[in-house]
PDB file of C-alpha atoms in Angstrom:
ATOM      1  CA  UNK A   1       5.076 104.606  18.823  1.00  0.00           C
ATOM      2  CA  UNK A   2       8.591 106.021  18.700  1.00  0.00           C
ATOM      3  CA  UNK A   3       9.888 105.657  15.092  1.00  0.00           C
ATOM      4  CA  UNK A   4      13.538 106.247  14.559  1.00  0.00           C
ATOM      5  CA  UNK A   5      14.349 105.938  10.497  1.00  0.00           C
ATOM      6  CA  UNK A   6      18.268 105.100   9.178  1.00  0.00           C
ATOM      7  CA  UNK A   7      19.124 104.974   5.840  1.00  0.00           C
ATOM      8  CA  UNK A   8      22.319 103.230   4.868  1.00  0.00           C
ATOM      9  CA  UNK A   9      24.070 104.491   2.529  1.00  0.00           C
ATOM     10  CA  UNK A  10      27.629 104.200   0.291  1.00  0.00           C
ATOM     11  CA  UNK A  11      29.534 107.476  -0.577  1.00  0.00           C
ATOM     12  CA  UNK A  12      29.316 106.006  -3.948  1.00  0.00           C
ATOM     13  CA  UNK A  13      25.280 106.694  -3.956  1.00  0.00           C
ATOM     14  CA  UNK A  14      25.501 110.095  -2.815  1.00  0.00           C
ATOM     15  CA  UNK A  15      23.619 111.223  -6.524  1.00  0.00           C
ATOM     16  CA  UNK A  16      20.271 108.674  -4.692  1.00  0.00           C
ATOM     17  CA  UNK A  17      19.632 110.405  -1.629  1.00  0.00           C
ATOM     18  CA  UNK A  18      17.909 113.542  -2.580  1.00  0.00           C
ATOM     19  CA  UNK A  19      15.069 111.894  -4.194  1.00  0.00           C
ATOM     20  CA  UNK A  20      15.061 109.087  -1.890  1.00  0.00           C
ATOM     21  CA  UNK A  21      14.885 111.726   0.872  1.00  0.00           C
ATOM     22  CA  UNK A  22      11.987 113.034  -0.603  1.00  0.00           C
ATOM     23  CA  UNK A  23      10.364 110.089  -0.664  1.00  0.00           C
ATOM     24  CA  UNK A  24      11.183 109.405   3.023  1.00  0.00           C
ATOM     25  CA  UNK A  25       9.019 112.933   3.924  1.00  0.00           C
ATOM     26  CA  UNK A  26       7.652 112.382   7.389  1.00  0.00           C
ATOM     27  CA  UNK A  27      10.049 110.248   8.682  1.00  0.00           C
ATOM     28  CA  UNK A  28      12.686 112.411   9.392  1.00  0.00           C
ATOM     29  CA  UNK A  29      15.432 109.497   8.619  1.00  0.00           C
ATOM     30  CA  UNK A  30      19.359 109.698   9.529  1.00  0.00           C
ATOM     31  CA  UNK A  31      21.819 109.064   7.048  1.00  0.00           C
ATOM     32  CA  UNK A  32      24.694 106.279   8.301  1.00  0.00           C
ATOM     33  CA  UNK A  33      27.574 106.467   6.461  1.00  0.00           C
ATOM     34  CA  UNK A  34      30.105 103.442   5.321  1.00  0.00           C
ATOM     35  CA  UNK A  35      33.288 104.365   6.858  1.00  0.00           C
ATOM     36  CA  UNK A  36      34.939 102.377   4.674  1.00  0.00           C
ATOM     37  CA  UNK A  37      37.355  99.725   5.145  1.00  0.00           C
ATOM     38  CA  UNK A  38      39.685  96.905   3.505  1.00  0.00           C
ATOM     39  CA  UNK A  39      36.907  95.100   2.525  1.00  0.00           C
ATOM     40  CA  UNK A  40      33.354  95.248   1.164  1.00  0.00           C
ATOM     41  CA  UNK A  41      30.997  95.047   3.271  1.00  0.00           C
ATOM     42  CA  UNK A  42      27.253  95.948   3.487  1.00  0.00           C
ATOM     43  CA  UNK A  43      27.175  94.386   7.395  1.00  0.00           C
ATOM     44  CA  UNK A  44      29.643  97.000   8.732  1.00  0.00           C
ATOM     45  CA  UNK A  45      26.804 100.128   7.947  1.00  0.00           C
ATOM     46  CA  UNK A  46      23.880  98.137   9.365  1.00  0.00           C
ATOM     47  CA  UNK A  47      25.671  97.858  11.935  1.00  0.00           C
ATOM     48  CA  UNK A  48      26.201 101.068  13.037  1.00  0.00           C
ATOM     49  CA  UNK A  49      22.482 101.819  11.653  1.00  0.00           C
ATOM     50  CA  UNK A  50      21.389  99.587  14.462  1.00  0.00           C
ATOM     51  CA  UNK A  51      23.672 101.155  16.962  1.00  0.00           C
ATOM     52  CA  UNK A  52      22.165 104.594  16.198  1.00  0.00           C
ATOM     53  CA  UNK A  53      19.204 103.706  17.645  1.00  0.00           C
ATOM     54  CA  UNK A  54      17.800 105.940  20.402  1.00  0.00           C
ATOM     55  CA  UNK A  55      17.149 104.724  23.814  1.00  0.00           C
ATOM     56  CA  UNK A  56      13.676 106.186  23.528  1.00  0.00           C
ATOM     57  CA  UNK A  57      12.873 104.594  20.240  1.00  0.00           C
ATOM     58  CA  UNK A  58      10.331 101.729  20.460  1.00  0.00           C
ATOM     59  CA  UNK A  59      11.021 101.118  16.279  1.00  0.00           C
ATOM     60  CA  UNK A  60      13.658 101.504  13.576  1.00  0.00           C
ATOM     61  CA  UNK A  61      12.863 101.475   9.720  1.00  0.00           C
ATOM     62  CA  UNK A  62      16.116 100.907   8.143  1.00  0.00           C
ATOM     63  CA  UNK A  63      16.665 101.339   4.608  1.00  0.00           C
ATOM     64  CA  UNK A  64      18.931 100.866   1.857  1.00  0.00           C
ATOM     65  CA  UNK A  65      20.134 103.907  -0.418  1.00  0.00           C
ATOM     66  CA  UNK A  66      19.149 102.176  -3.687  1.00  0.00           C
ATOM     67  CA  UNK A  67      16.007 101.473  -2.314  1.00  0.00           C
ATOM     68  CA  UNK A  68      12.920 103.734  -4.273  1.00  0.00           C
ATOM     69  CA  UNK A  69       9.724 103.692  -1.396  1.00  0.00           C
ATOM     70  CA  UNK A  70       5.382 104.127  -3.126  1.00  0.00           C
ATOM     71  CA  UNK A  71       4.055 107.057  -2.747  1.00  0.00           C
ATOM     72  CA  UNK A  72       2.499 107.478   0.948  1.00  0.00           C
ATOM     73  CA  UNK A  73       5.413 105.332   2.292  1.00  0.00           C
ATOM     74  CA  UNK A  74       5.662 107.191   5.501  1.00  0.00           C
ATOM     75  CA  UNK A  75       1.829 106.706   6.474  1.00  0.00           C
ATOM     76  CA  UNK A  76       1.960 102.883   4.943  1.00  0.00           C
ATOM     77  CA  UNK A  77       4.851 102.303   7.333  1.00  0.00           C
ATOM     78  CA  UNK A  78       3.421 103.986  10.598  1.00  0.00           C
ATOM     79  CA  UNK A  79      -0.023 101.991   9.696  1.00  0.00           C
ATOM     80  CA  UNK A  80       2.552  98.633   9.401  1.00  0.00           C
ATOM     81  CA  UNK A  81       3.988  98.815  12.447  1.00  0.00           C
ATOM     82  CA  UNK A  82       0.490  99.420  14.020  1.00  0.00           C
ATOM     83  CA  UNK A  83      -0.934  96.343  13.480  1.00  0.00           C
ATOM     84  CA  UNK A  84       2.304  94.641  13.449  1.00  0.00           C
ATOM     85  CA  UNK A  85       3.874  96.443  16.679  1.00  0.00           C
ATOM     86  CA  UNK A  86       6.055  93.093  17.627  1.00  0.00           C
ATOM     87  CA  UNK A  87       6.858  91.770  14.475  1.00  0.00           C
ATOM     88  CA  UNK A  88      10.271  92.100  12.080  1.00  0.00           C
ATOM     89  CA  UNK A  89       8.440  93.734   8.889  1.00  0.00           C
ATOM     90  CA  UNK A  90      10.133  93.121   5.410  1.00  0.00           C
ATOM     91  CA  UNK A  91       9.372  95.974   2.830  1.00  0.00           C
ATOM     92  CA  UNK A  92      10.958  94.105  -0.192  1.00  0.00           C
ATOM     93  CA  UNK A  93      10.566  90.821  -1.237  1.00  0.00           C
ATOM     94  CA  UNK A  94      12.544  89.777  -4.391  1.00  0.00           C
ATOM     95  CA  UNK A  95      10.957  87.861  -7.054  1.00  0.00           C
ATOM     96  CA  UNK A  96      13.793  84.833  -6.953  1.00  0.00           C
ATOM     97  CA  UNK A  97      12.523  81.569  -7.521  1.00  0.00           C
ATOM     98  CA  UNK A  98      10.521  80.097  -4.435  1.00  0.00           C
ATOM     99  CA  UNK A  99       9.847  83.837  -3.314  1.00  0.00           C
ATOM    100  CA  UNK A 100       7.794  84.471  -6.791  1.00  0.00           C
ATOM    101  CA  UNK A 101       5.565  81.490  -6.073  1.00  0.00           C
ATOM    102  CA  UNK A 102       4.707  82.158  -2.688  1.00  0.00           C
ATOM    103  CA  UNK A 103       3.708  86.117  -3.337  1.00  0.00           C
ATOM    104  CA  UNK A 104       1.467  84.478  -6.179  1.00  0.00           C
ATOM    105  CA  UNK A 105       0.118  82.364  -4.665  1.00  0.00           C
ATOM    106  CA  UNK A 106      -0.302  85.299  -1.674  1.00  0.00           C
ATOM    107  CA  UNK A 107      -1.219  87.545  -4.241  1.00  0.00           C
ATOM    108  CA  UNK A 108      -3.933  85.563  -5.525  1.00  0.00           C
ATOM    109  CA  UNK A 109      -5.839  85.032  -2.371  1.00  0.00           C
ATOM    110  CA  UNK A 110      -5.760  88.630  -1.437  1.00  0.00           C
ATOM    111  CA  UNK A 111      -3.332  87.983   1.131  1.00  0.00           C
ATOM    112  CA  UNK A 112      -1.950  91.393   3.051  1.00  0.00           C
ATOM    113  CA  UNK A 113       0.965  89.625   4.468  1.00  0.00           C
ATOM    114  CA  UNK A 114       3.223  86.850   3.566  1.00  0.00           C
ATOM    115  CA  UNK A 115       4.841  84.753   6.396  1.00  0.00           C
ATOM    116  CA  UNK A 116       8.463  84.679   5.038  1.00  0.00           C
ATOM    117  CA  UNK A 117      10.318  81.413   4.689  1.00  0.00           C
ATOM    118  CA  UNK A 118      12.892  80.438   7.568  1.00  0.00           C
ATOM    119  CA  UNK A 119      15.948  81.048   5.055  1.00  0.00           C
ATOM    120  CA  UNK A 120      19.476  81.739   5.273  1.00  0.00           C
ATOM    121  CA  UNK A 121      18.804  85.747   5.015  1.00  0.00           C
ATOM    122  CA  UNK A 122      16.087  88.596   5.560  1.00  0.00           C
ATOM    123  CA  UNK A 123      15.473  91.066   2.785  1.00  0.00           C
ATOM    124  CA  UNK A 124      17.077  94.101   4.419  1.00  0.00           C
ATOM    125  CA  UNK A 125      16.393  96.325   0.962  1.00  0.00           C
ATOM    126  CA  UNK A 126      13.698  97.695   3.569  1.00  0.00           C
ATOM    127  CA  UNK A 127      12.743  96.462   6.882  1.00  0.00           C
ATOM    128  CA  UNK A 128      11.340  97.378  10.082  1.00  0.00           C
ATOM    129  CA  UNK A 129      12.467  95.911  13.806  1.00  0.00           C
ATOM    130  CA  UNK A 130      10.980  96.587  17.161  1.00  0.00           C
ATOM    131  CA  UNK A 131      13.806  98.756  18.514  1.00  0.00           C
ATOM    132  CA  UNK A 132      14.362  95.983  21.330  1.00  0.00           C
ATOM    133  CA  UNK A 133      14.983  93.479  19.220  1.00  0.00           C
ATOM    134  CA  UNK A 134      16.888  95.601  16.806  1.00  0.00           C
ATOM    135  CA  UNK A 135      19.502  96.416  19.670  1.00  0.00           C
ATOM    136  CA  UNK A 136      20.382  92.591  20.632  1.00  0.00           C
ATOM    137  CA  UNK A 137      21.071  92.144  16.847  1.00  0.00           C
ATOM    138  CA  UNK A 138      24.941  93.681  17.089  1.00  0.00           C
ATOM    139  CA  UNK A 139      25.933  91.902  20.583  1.00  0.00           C
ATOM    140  CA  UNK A 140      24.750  88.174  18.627  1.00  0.00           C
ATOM    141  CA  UNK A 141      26.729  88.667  15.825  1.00  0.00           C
ATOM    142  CA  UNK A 142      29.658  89.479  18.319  1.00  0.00           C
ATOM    143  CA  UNK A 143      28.468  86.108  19.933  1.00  0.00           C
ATOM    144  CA  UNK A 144      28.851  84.138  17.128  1.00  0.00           C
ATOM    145  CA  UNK A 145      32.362  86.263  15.634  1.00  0.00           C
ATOM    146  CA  UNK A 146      30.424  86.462  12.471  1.00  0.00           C
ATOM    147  CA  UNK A 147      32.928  88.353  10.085  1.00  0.00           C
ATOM    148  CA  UNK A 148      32.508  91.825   8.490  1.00  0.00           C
ATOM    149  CA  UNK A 149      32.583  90.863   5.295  1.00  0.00           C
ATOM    150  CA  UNK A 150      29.285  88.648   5.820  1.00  0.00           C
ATOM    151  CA  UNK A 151      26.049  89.970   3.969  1.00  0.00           C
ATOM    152  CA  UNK A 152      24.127  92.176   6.463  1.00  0.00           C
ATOM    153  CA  UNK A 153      20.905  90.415   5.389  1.00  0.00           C
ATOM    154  CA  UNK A 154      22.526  86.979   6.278  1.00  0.00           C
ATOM    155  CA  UNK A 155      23.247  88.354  10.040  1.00  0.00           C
ATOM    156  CA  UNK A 156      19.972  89.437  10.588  1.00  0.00           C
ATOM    157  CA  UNK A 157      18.775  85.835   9.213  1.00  0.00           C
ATOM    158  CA  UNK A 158      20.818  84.670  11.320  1.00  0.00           C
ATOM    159  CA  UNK A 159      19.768  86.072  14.231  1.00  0.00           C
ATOM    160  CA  UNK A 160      16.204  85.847  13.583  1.00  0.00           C
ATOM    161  CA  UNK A 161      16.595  82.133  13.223  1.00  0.00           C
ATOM    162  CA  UNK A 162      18.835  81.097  16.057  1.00  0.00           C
ATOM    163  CA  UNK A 163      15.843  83.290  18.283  1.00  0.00           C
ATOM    164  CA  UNK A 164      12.830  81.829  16.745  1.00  0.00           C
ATOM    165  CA  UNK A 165      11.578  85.198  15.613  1.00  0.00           C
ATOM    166  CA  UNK A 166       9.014  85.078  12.542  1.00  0.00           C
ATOM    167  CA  UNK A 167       9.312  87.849   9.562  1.00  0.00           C
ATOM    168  CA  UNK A 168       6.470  89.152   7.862  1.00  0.00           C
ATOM    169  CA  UNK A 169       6.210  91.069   4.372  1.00  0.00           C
ATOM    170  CA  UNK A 170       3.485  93.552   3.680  1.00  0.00           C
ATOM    171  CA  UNK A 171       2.014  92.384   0.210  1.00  0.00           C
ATOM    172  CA  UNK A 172       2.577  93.920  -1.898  1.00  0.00           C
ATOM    173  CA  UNK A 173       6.271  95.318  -0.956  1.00  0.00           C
ATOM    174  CA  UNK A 174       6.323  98.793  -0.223  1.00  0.00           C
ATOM    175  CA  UNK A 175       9.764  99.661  -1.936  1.00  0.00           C
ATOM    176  CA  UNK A 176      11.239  98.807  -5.326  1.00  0.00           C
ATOM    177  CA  UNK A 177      15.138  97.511  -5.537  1.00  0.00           C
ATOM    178  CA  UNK A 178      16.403 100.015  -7.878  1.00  0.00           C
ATOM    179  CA  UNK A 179      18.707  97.329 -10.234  1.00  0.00           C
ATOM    180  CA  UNK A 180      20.343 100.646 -12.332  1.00  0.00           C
ATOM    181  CA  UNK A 181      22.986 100.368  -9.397  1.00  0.00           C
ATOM    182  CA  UNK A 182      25.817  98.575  -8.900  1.00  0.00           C
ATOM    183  CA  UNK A 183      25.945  96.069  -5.861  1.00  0.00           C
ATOM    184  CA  UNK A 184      28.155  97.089  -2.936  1.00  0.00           C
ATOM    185  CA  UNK A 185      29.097  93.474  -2.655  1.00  0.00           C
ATOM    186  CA  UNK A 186      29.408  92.710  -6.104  1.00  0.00           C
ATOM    187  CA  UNK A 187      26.383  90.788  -6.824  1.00  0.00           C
ATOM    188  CA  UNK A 188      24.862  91.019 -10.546  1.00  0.00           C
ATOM    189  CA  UNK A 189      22.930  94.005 -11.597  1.00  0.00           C
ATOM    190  CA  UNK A 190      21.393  95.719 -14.301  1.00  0.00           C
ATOM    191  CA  UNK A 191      19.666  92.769 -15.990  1.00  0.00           C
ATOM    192  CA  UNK A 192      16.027  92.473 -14.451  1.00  0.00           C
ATOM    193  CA  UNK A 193      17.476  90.141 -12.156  1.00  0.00           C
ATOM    194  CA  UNK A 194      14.814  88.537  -9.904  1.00  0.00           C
ATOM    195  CA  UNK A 195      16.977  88.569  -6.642  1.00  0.00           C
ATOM    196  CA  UNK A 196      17.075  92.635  -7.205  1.00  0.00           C
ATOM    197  CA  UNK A 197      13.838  93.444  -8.428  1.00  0.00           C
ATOM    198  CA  UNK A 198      10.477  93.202  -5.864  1.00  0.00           C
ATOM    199  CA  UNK A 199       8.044  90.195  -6.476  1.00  0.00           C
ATOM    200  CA  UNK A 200       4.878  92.616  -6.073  1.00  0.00           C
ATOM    201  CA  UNK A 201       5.778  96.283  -6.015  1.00  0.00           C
ATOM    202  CA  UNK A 202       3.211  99.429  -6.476  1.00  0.00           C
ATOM    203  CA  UNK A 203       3.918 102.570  -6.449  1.00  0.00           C
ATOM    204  CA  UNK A 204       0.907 104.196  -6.349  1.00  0.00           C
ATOM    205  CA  UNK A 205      -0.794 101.647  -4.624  1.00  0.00           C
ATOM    206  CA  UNK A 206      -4.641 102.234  -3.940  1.00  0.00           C
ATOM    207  CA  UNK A 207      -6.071 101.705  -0.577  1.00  0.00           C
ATOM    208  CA  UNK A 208      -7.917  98.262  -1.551  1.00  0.00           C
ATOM    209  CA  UNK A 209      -4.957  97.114  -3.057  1.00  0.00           C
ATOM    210  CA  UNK A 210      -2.279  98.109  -0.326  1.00  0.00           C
ATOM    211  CA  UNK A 211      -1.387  95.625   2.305  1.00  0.00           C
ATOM    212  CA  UNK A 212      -1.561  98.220   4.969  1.00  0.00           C
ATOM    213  CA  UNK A 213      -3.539 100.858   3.267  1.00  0.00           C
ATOM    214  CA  UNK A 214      -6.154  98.127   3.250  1.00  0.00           C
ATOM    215  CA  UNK A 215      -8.761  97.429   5.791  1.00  0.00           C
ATOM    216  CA  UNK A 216      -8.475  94.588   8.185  1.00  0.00           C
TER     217      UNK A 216
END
């Protein structure tokens, strides 16, 4: 396993990254940049988060500057991608309506992963890829002209539909949505909203409660 790690970040976050960083020990991550532009858009920096990938990288963890990873994230991830080597991993899942049932429901029968829905989006708050399938992501949405100022977690959605590829979520999610911060794209915040905040989040998970801390 090659793991290459991107956080994406806006300049306007700059006051997250040091204790994100911290949290991020052992994975040696790369900070992408918005560049900025005319208008919002969180596609544009996945974007070029997915085109930073190495050649020799056989997996990317990308995550989002407002994102706030458990404690042990960097061995919960490596162990994640271990037993799920060709599957797109989901870190987050928010507690919005349907969502919030089916992590109950998961939740109650001990589940350690949840099959996610086929919806219009993948929860991109934190989210691994197999580096392969990762790469093809940027030439589809030239494909399909898809506009910069669509939602980068509608792209990948996108994508993963239109290619019949399956995402999984560790149970519970590895990383909180911090909701203290203003959307890039203007979406609500601030409020417990249940689109922002995680479903099932610990974050000092214990090894027999830990998705992928857990034993088979």
């Amino acid at each position: 396993m090659n793991l290459h790690t991107a956080i994406q970040h806006h300049p306007s976050r700059a006051h997250l990254l040091p204790a994100l960083l911290s949290r991020l020990d052992g994975l040696d991550p790369v900070v992408v940049t918005d560049p900025g532009g005319r208008q919002k858009s969180s596609w544009r920096t996945y974007r070029l988060c997915l085109e930073s990938i190495p050649d020799d990288a056989t997996h990317v963890l990308i995550v989002q500057d407002d994102c706030w990873p458990c404690d042990g994230f960097a061995r919960a991830v490596h162990a994640a991608i271990e037993e799920r080597p060709s599957s797109v991993i989901a870190l987050f899942v928010s507690g919005a309506g349907h969502l919030m049932r089916r992590v109950n429901i998961a939740r109650k029968q001990r589940e350690r992963w949840l099959i996610f829905p086929q919806t219009s989006y993948i929860p991109l708050v934190a989210a691994i890829f197999p580096a392969d399938v990762a790469r093809r992501i940027p030439k589809f949405a030239d494909s399909r002209k898809i506009p910069v100022a669509r939602a980068d977690d509608a792209v990948v959605g996108t994508f993963c539909r239109a290619n019949r590829i399956a995402c999984i979520a560790t149970m519970p999610s590895l990383v909180e949505h911090l909701d203290s911060e203003p959307s890039v794209t203007g979406m609500a915040f601030g409020n417990g909203q249940p689109h922002r905040l995680a479903a099932w989040y610990v974050e000092s998970p214990s090894v027999t409660e830990h998705a992928v801390l857990a034993s088979p």
